[in-house]
Short mmCIF file of C-alpha atoms and ligand atoms in Angstrom, two decimals:
data_model
loop_
_atom_site.label_atom_id
_atom_site.label_comp_id
_atom_site.label_asym_id
_atom_site.label_seq_id
_atom_site.Cartn_x
_atom_site.Cartn_y
_atom_site.Cartn_z
CA UNK D 197 20.64 116.41 184.15
CA UNK D 198 24.37 116.23 184.47
CA UNK D 199 25.33 116.59 180.83
CA UNK D 200 23.53 117.17 177.50
CA UNK D 201 25.08 116.78 174.05
CA UNK D 202 23.25 119.08 171.64
CA UNK D 203 22.93 118.69 167.85
CA UNK D 204 24.75 115.35 167.50
CA UNK D 205 24.65 112.96 164.58
CA UNK D 206 24.23 109.31 165.50
CA UNK D 207 25.70 106.29 163.65
CA UNK D 208 22.22 105.08 162.68
CA UNK D 209 21.73 108.20 160.55
CA UNK D 210 19.73 110.38 162.93
CA UNK D 211 20.97 113.96 162.95
CA UNK D 212 20.62 116.99 165.18
CA UNK D 213 19.82 114.80 168.23
CA UNK D 214 20.22 115.85 171.90
CA UNK D 215 21.47 113.19 174.28
CA UNK D 216 20.88 113.69 178.01
CA UNK D 217 22.95 111.98 180.70
CA UNK D 218 22.36 111.56 184.41
CA UNK D 219 25.07 109.87 186.45
CA UNK D 220 26.37 106.91 184.46
CA UNK D 221 23.26 106.52 182.34
CA UNK D 222 21.77 107.96 179.16
CA UNK D 223 18.29 109.19 180.12
CA UNK D 224 17.05 110.95 176.99
CA UNK D 225 17.69 110.83 173.22
CA UNK D 226 15.50 113.23 171.30
CA UNK D 227 15.59 116.33 169.13
CA UNK D 228 15.26 119.66 171.01
CA UNK D 229 15.41 118.11 174.44
CA UNK D 230 13.57 120.43 176.85
CA UNK D 231 15.87 120.17 179.84
CA UNK D 232 18.86 121.84 181.42
CA UNK D 233 22.09 120.33 182.58
CA UNK D 234 25.12 121.19 184.65
CA UNK D 235 27.16 121.05 181.39
CA UNK D 236 26.11 121.25 177.79
CA UNK D 237 28.32 120.35 174.82
CA UNK D 238 27.34 121.49 171.31
CA UNK D 239 28.32 118.65 168.97
CA UNK D 240 27.69 120.95 165.99
CA UNK D 241 26.59 118.03 163.81
CA UNK D 242 29.55 115.75 164.65
CA UNK D 243 29.16 112.04 165.19
CA UNK D 244 28.33 110.87 168.68
CA UNK D 245 28.89 107.14 168.84
CA UNK D 246 28.76 104.33 171.31
CA UNK D 247 32.39 103.31 172.03
CA UNK D 248 34.49 101.05 169.82
CA UNK D 249 34.61 97.39 170.76
CA UNK D 250 37.49 95.10 169.84
CA UNK D 251 36.07 91.57 169.41
CA UNK D 252 39.49 89.91 169.11
CA UNK D 253 42.82 90.82 170.70
CA UNK D 254 45.85 89.27 172.38
CA UNK D 255 46.62 91.47 175.39
CA UNK D 256 49.28 89.05 176.75
CA UNK D 257 51.53 89.55 173.70
CA UNK D 258 50.91 93.17 172.88
CA UNK D 259 53.84 95.63 172.81
CA UNK D 260 56.37 92.72 172.96
CA UNK D 261 57.76 93.47 169.49
CA UNK D 262 61.38 92.35 169.13
CA UNK D 263 61.33 90.12 172.21
CA UNK D 264 63.38 88.01 171.86
CA UNK D 265 63.66 88.69 168.14
CA UNK D 266 61.63 89.79 165.12
CA UNK D 267 59.44 87.52 162.99
CA UNK D 268 61.54 87.19 159.79
CA UNK D 269 59.20 85.17 157.57
CA UNK D 270 56.08 87.09 158.54
CA UNK D 271 54.10 83.82 158.87
CA UNK D 272 51.65 82.76 161.48
CA UNK D 273 53.75 79.71 162.27
CA UNK D 274 56.95 81.71 162.95
CA UNK D 275 54.86 84.03 165.11
CA UNK D 276 53.65 81.05 167.19
CA UNK D 277 57.24 79.75 167.48
CA UNK D 278 58.49 83.18 168.47
CA UNK D 279 55.79 83.53 171.13
CA UNK D 280 56.89 80.12 172.39
CA UNK D 281 60.42 81.49 172.82
CA UNK D 282 59.14 84.53 174.70
CA UNK D 283 56.66 82.70 176.94
CA UNK D 284 59.13 81.26 179.46
CA UNK D 285 60.57 84.73 179.97
CA UNK D 286 57.25 86.43 180.81
CA UNK D 287 56.83 87.84 184.25
CA UNK D 288 53.62 88.88 185.99
CA UNK D 289 54.84 92.48 186.06
CA UNK D 290 55.94 92.71 182.44
CA UNK D 291 52.66 91.33 181.08
CA UNK D 292 50.65 93.73 183.33
CA UNK D 293 52.74 96.75 182.41
CA UNK D 294 52.38 96.16 178.69
CA UNK D 295 48.64 95.46 178.98
CA UNK D 296 48.05 98.59 181.09
CA UNK D 297 49.93 100.70 178.49
CA UNK D 298 47.77 99.25 175.75
CA UNK D 299 44.55 99.93 177.69
CA UNK D 300 45.51 103.60 178.09
CA UNK D 301 46.10 103.80 174.34
CA UNK D 302 42.74 102.11 173.69
CA UNK D 303 40.69 104.40 175.95
CA UNK D 304 42.23 107.53 174.37
CA UNK D 305 40.82 106.29 171.05
CA UNK D 306 37.35 105.51 172.34
CA UNK D 307 37.97 101.76 172.55
CA UNK D 308 36.20 100.82 175.79
CA UNK D 309 35.64 97.09 175.45
CA UNK D 310 38.08 94.41 174.41
CA UNK D 311 37.83 90.64 174.18
CA UNK D 312 41.32 89.33 174.68
CA UNK D 313 42.50 85.78 174.14
CA UNK D 314 45.08 84.75 176.78
CA UNK D 315 47.41 81.87 176.23
CA UNK D 316 46.91 79.17 178.86
CA UNK D 317 49.71 76.90 177.58
CA UNK D 318 52.15 77.90 180.30
CA UNK D 319 51.98 75.77 183.39
CA UNK D 320 52.74 78.87 185.49
CA UNK D 321 49.66 80.64 184.12
CA UNK D 322 51.58 83.89 184.33
CA UNK D 323 49.59 85.67 181.64
CA UNK D 324 46.27 84.38 183.05
CA UNK D 325 46.97 85.67 186.55
CA UNK D 326 48.36 88.93 185.30
CA UNK D 327 45.47 89.74 182.97
CA UNK D 328 42.87 88.79 185.57
CA UNK D 329 44.49 91.48 187.75
CA UNK D 330 44.59 93.97 184.84
CA UNK D 331 40.93 93.32 184.19
CA UNK D 332 40.14 94.50 187.70
CA UNK D 333 42.45 97.50 187.51
CA UNK D 334 40.98 98.80 184.21
CA UNK D 335 37.29 98.05 185.00
CA UNK D 336 36.46 101.70 185.87
CA UNK D 337 37.26 102.69 182.29
CA UNK D 338 37.40 99.62 180.05
CA UNK D 339 35.52 96.27 179.86
CA UNK D 340 38.10 93.53 179.39
CA UNK D 341 36.72 90.12 178.59
CA UNK D 342 39.17 87.21 178.76
CA UNK D 343 39.27 84.04 176.63
CA UNK D 344 41.09 80.97 177.89
CA UNK D 345 43.11 80.27 174.76
CA UNK D 346 45.17 77.11 174.32
CA UNK D 347 47.64 78.61 171.81
CA UNK D 348 49.61 75.34 171.38
CA UNK D 349 46.53 73.19 170.84
CA UNK D 350 44.44 71.47 173.48
CA UNK D 351 45.56 68.05 172.26
CA UNK D 352 48.99 69.02 170.84
CA UNK D 353 50.09 70.45 174.17
CA UNK D 354 49.95 67.83 176.94
CA UNK D 355 48.88 70.17 179.72
CA UNK D 356 46.67 72.50 177.74
CA UNK D 357 43.29 71.11 178.72
CA UNK D 358 44.18 71.00 182.42
CA UNK D 359 45.49 74.58 182.25
CA UNK D 360 42.49 75.79 180.34
CA UNK D 361 40.19 74.39 183.06
CA UNK D 362 42.37 76.02 185.72
CA UNK D 363 42.08 79.38 183.90
CA UNK D 364 38.30 79.04 183.73
CA UNK D 365 38.19 78.24 187.43
CA UNK D 366 40.14 81.42 188.09
CA UNK D 367 37.50 83.52 186.32
CA UNK D 368 38.14 83.53 182.56
CA UNK D 369 34.82 83.97 180.83
CA UNK D 370 35.15 82.51 177.33
CA UNK D 371 36.43 79.13 176.02
CA UNK D 372 39.03 79.45 173.20
CA UNK D 373 40.56 76.93 170.87
CA UNK D 374 42.74 76.52 167.76
CA UNK D 375 41.60 73.45 165.86
CA UNK D 376 43.69 74.10 162.73
CA UNK D 377 46.87 73.93 164.79
CA UNK D 378 46.15 70.51 166.26
CA UNK D 379 48.20 67.71 164.69
CA UNK D 380 45.46 66.25 162.47
CA UNK D 381 42.13 67.31 161.08
CA UNK D 382 40.55 64.63 163.31
CA UNK D 383 42.23 66.07 166.43
CA UNK D 384 41.05 69.51 165.35
CA UNK D 385 37.44 68.39 165.06
CA UNK D 386 37.72 66.55 168.38
CA UNK D 387 39.07 69.70 170.04
CA UNK D 388 36.09 71.72 168.83
CA UNK D 389 33.69 69.11 170.32
CA UNK D 390 35.51 68.93 173.61
CA UNK D 391 35.84 72.69 174.04
CA UNK D 392 32.19 73.33 173.19
CA UNK D 393 31.20 70.70 175.79
CA UNK D 394 33.29 72.47 178.38
CA UNK D 395 31.52 75.72 177.57
CA UNK D 396 28.10 74.09 177.66
CA UNK D 397 28.83 72.46 181.06
CA UNK D 398 29.94 75.82 182.53
CA UNK D 399 27.45 78.09 180.79
CA UNK D 400 30.21 80.01 179.02
CA UNK D 401 30.72 81.58 175.65
CA UNK D 402 33.03 80.11 172.94
CA UNK D 403 35.43 82.00 170.70
CA UNK D 404 37.76 79.86 168.65
CA UNK D 405 40.59 80.76 166.38
CA UNK D 406 39.15 78.70 163.56
CA UNK D 407 40.67 77.83 160.19
CA UNK D 408 43.34 80.59 160.31
CA UNK D 409 44.91 79.02 157.26
CA UNK D 410 45.04 79.31 153.46
CA UNK D 411 44.16 75.58 153.26
CA UNK D 412 40.71 75.43 151.66
CA UNK D 413 40.17 72.03 153.25
CA UNK D 414 40.42 73.44 156.78
CA UNK D 415 36.73 73.19 157.62
CA UNK D 416 36.54 73.33 161.38
CA UNK D 417 33.96 76.05 161.16
CA UNK D 418 31.57 73.35 159.98
CA UNK D 419 32.13 71.32 163.18
CA UNK D 420 31.86 74.49 165.28
CA UNK D 421 28.45 75.30 163.76
CA UNK D 422 27.28 71.71 164.21
CA UNK D 423 28.40 71.56 167.84
CA UNK D 424 26.73 74.90 168.56
CA UNK D 425 23.43 73.40 167.36
CA UNK D 426 23.95 70.08 169.16
CA UNK D 427 24.75 71.77 172.51
CA UNK D 428 22.25 74.64 172.24
CA UNK D 429 24.93 77.30 172.26
CA UNK D 430 23.39 79.56 169.63
CA UNK D 431 24.26 83.24 170.18
CA UNK D 432 27.20 82.34 172.44
CA UNK D 433 29.73 81.11 169.87
CA UNK D 434 32.08 82.97 167.55
CA UNK D 435 34.52 81.69 164.96
CA UNK D 436 37.54 83.98 164.71
CA UNK D 437 39.59 84.51 161.53
CA UNK D 438 37.92 81.90 159.30
CA UNK D 439 40.47 82.73 156.61
CA UNK D 440 40.34 79.33 154.90
CA UNK D 441 36.90 80.37 153.69
CA UNK D 442 38.68 82.87 151.40
CA UNK D 443 40.20 79.94 149.53
CA UNK D 444 37.31 77.44 149.72
CA UNK D 445 35.36 76.12 146.78
CA UNK D 446 32.32 78.34 146.08
CA UNK D 447 29.89 75.45 146.00
CA UNK D 448 31.00 74.28 149.46
CA UNK D 449 30.71 77.83 150.83
CA UNK D 450 27.14 78.05 149.48
CA UNK D 451 26.30 75.19 151.81
CA UNK D 452 28.46 76.41 154.67
CA UNK D 453 27.18 79.97 155.00
CA UNK D 454 23.55 79.00 155.84
CA UNK D 455 24.89 76.38 158.29
CA UNK D 456 26.74 79.14 160.18
CA UNK D 457 23.75 81.47 160.10
CA UNK D 458 21.25 78.82 161.23
CA UNK D 459 23.55 77.78 164.11
CA UNK D 460 23.70 81.38 165.36
CA UNK D 461 27.52 81.42 165.20
CA UNK D 462 29.10 84.84 164.85
CA UNK D 463 32.20 85.57 162.71
CA UNK D 464 35.14 87.72 163.72
CA UNK D 465 37.54 88.79 160.98
CA UNK D 466 40.86 90.46 161.71
CA UNK D 467 41.64 92.50 158.61
CA UNK D 468 45.00 93.98 159.65
CA UNK D 469 46.40 90.56 160.53
CA UNK D 470 44.67 88.46 157.87
CA UNK D 471 46.02 90.67 155.08
CA UNK D 472 49.57 90.32 156.37
CA UNK D 473 49.74 86.77 157.59
CA UNK D 474 47.74 85.00 154.88
CA UNK D 475 49.01 84.28 151.41
CA UNK D 476 52.64 84.04 152.58
CA UNK D 477 53.14 80.70 150.82
CA UNK D 478 51.73 82.02 147.55
CA UNK D 479 53.75 83.34 144.66
CA UNK D 480 51.46 85.38 142.42
CA UNK D 481 48.57 86.02 142.53
CA UNK D 482 48.74 86.22 146.36
CA UNK D 483 45.58 85.50 148.26
CA UNK D 484 44.25 88.19 150.60
CA UNK D 485 43.00 85.76 153.27
CA UNK D 486 40.17 87.86 154.71
CA UNK D 487 37.11 85.71 155.25
CA UNK D 488 34.02 86.29 153.11
CA UNK D 489 32.73 89.27 155.04
CA UNK D 490 30.01 90.63 152.67
CA UNK D 491 28.67 87.13 152.05
CA UNK D 492 28.51 86.31 155.77
CA UNK D 493 26.71 89.58 156.44
CA UNK D 494 24.30 88.98 153.61
CA UNK D 495 23.46 85.58 155.13
CA UNK D 496 22.52 87.18 158.42
CA UNK D 497 25.66 86.23 160.36
CA UNK D 498 26.77 88.75 162.93
CA UNK D 499 30.21 89.90 161.81
CA UNK D 500 32.65 91.87 163.93
CA UNK D 501 36.27 92.87 163.40
CA UNK D 502 39.19 92.55 165.76
CA UNK D 503 42.53 94.34 165.98
CA UNK D 504 44.05 90.94 166.95
CA UNK D 505 47.66 92.08 167.44
CA UNK D 506 49.70 95.14 167.96
CA UNK D 507 53.52 95.23 168.01
CA UNK D 508 53.88 91.54 168.86
CA UNK D 509 55.32 88.35 167.25
CA UNK D 510 52.61 88.34 164.59
CA UNK D 511 52.23 92.00 163.66
CA UNK D 512 54.76 94.81 164.04
CA UNK D 513 52.34 97.63 163.37
CA UNK D 514 49.02 98.79 164.74
CA UNK D 515 47.91 101.56 167.05
CA UNK D 516 44.88 100.34 168.99
CA UNK D 517 42.59 102.25 166.63
CA UNK D 518 39.47 100.34 165.56
CA UNK D 519 38.94 102.83 162.75
CA UNK D 520 42.25 101.63 161.31
CA UNK D 521 40.82 98.08 161.45
CA UNK D 522 37.59 99.06 159.72
CA UNK D 523 39.55 101.06 157.10
CA UNK D 524 41.57 97.99 156.22
CA UNK D 525 38.38 95.84 156.01
CA UNK D 526 36.85 98.32 153.59
CA UNK D 527 39.78 97.94 151.26
CA UNK D 528 40.59 94.25 151.54
CA UNK D 529 36.97 93.17 151.48
CA UNK D 530 35.97 95.42 148.52
CA UNK D 531 33.44 96.94 150.93
CA UNK D 532 33.39 100.36 149.36
CA UNK D 533 29.66 100.79 148.79
CA UNK D 534 28.10 103.25 151.21
CA UNK D 535 26.07 100.67 153.06
CA UNK D 536 29.10 98.37 153.22
CA UNK D 537 31.20 101.07 154.85
CA UNK D 538 28.37 101.54 157.41
CA UNK D 539 28.45 97.81 158.02
CA UNK D 540 32.18 98.00 158.65
CA UNK D 541 31.53 100.68 161.31
CA UNK D 542 28.95 98.35 162.90
CA UNK D 543 31.53 95.60 162.91
CA UNK D 544 33.74 97.62 165.31
CA UNK D 545 30.84 98.91 167.43
CA UNK D 546 27.36 97.34 167.76
CA UNK D 547 28.12 93.90 166.26
CA UNK D 548 31.18 93.41 168.42
CA UNK D 549 29.16 94.50 171.48
CA UNK D 550 26.54 91.92 170.62
CA UNK D 551 29.10 89.14 170.39
CA UNK D 552 30.65 90.11 173.74
CA UNK D 553 27.17 90.31 175.30
CA UNK D 554 27.94 93.81 176.56
CA UNK D 555 25.40 95.12 179.02
CA UNK D 556 23.36 98.28 178.10
CA UNK D 557 25.48 99.21 175.11
CA UNK D 558 24.23 101.84 172.70
CA UNK D 559 22.62 105.25 172.52
CA UNK D 560 19.16 104.95 174.03
CA UNK D 561 17.54 105.77 177.38
CA UNK D 562 18.88 103.28 179.95
CA UNK D 563 22.15 102.59 178.12
CA UNK D 564 25.47 103.22 179.85
CA UNK D 565 26.78 106.70 179.12
CA UNK D 566 29.85 105.34 177.35
CA UNK D 567 30.24 107.62 174.30
CA UNK D 568 32.74 108.92 171.81
CA UNK D 569 32.48 112.27 170.01
CA UNK D 570 34.31 112.14 166.72
CA UNK D 571 35.58 114.81 164.36
CA UNK D 572 33.42 113.49 161.59
CA UNK D 573 29.79 113.82 160.51
CA UNK D 574 29.04 110.16 160.02
CA UNK D 575 30.56 106.62 160.07
CA UNK D 576 31.69 106.96 156.47
CA UNK D 577 33.76 110.03 157.24
CA UNK D 578 34.97 108.55 160.52
CA UNK D 579 36.45 105.59 158.67
CA UNK D 580 37.77 107.63 155.75
CA UNK D 581 39.66 109.99 157.97
CA UNK D 582 40.26 107.73 160.97
CA UNK D 583 38.78 110.76 162.68
CA UNK D 584 40.01 112.23 165.91
CA UNK D 585 38.20 111.16 169.08
CA UNK D 586 37.48 114.61 170.46
CA UNK D 587 35.90 113.36 173.68
CA UNK D 588 35.61 109.90 175.22
CA UNK D 589 33.06 109.36 178.04
CA UNK D 590 32.95 106.42 180.36
CA UNK D 591 29.96 106.13 182.68
CA UNK D 592 29.08 109.69 182.06
CA UNK D 593 32.56 111.11 182.88
CA UNK D 594 35.00 112.52 180.26
CA UNK D 595 38.08 110.25 180.39
CA UNK D 596 39.94 111.41 177.28
CA UNK D 597 40.18 114.40 174.99
CA UNK D 598 41.97 114.94 171.65
CA UNK D 599 42.31 118.33 170.01
CA UNK D 600 40.59 118.89 166.70
CA UNK D 601 42.77 118.41 163.68
CA UNK D 602 43.29 121.69 161.86
CA UNK D 603 42.89 119.89 158.54
CA UNK D 604 39.18 119.76 159.35
CA UNK D 605 38.96 123.11 157.48
CA UNK D 606 39.25 121.12 154.30
CA UNK D 607 36.82 118.31 155.20
CA UNK D 608 33.47 117.62 153.57
CA UNK D 609 32.11 117.20 157.10
CA UNK D 610 32.00 121.00 157.01
CA UNK D 611 30.64 121.71 153.56
CA UNK D 612 30.58 125.47 154.14
CA UNK D 613 34.33 125.48 154.94
CA UNK D 614 35.08 123.27 151.97
CA UNK D 615 33.28 125.64 149.68
CA UNK D 616 35.00 128.64 151.15
CA UNK D 617 38.49 127.35 151.81
CA UNK D 618 39.29 124.50 149.51
CA UNK D 619 39.30 124.51 145.75
CA UNK D 620 40.44 121.13 144.38
CA UNK D 621 43.49 121.42 142.22
CA UNK D 622 44.87 124.55 143.92
CA UNK D 623 47.19 122.60 146.22
CA UNK D 624 50.32 121.39 144.41
FE1 FE2 P 757 44.09 85.90 167.32
#
């Protein structure tokens, strides 16, 4: 074999496992693997994980913070207006340079697959052309999946539908939408129907910004689930954000959740962004805005998390770290039980991979040798510490390394060291 990881812990709870790699494939996953390799790495009980997957991002806007000005109100609507001011100034080169910088940052943190929405409401299709080129350039080390996203509304913007079709013709793989931003509820529902029909005609997936609002009467997810059933799109549709569900009437939600599950529609929450953009019109108490993650999971809906934004008109912070995203979800969603924290790890790995339809993702013979070795013993510790990504492998090759944090001497991931070196209360 080319490489063997010895004594690794896996996210599903298996421990002391050896993982053998030949070329770009995992060929063996077993304890005490009887084989030799050109290189062996002793994981010493650290977590070996499939890579992080971001189910929802905006690569065309990332790293544009302050251009042409900052978002003063912090609202979604000012963010959209600000992006509208920036859009005419975009150049092919500037979009590509910012996206490439973000991809480097992502890979260093073990984030090897990203679904990015790309605004098609610019007749020049600058961002579309630019990100299609970036997708090719980063393909050796990162899977970039592109969503044709009509940011200004497919009916609200006069050329949006034509541009969306042009973007799909050029190779974008997923149909996006934003029904809550159309001018009326009726237009919003009509946009969901039209966009799902486009996806069905072309055999594409759907991922809509859906009900990103504090308005409990924003119910476009209901139409999205119904259209998914009508057009036979089960397993190919995701509703992103779904923040209105946070504020909906409980009785209505008790009807809605099974509808989403039966339709096979996935849910993508964006904890960093939802906690900062939602509730901005409230006094006190202020709503949190995150959709009903535990209830969706309990109902059998596939739930993933997205980073959504980083240093752009909507969100000034962020670092491209999906553990930061999961960490926020744990807090905002009251997901602090052990199994809930494990579910949050799944939401930035396997669940997101399932939604993106990633090929041969996971740790099993035949899977792609895309792996991350973390300075943590399990997903719980990885999220708690936002643990260092010691090694990142893409197709069997090491593409990034991060030195171990010295503070690991005090971590419960090394119980012997904790017992020897750290006595609670001795540090002022
Ligand atoms: Fe978004």
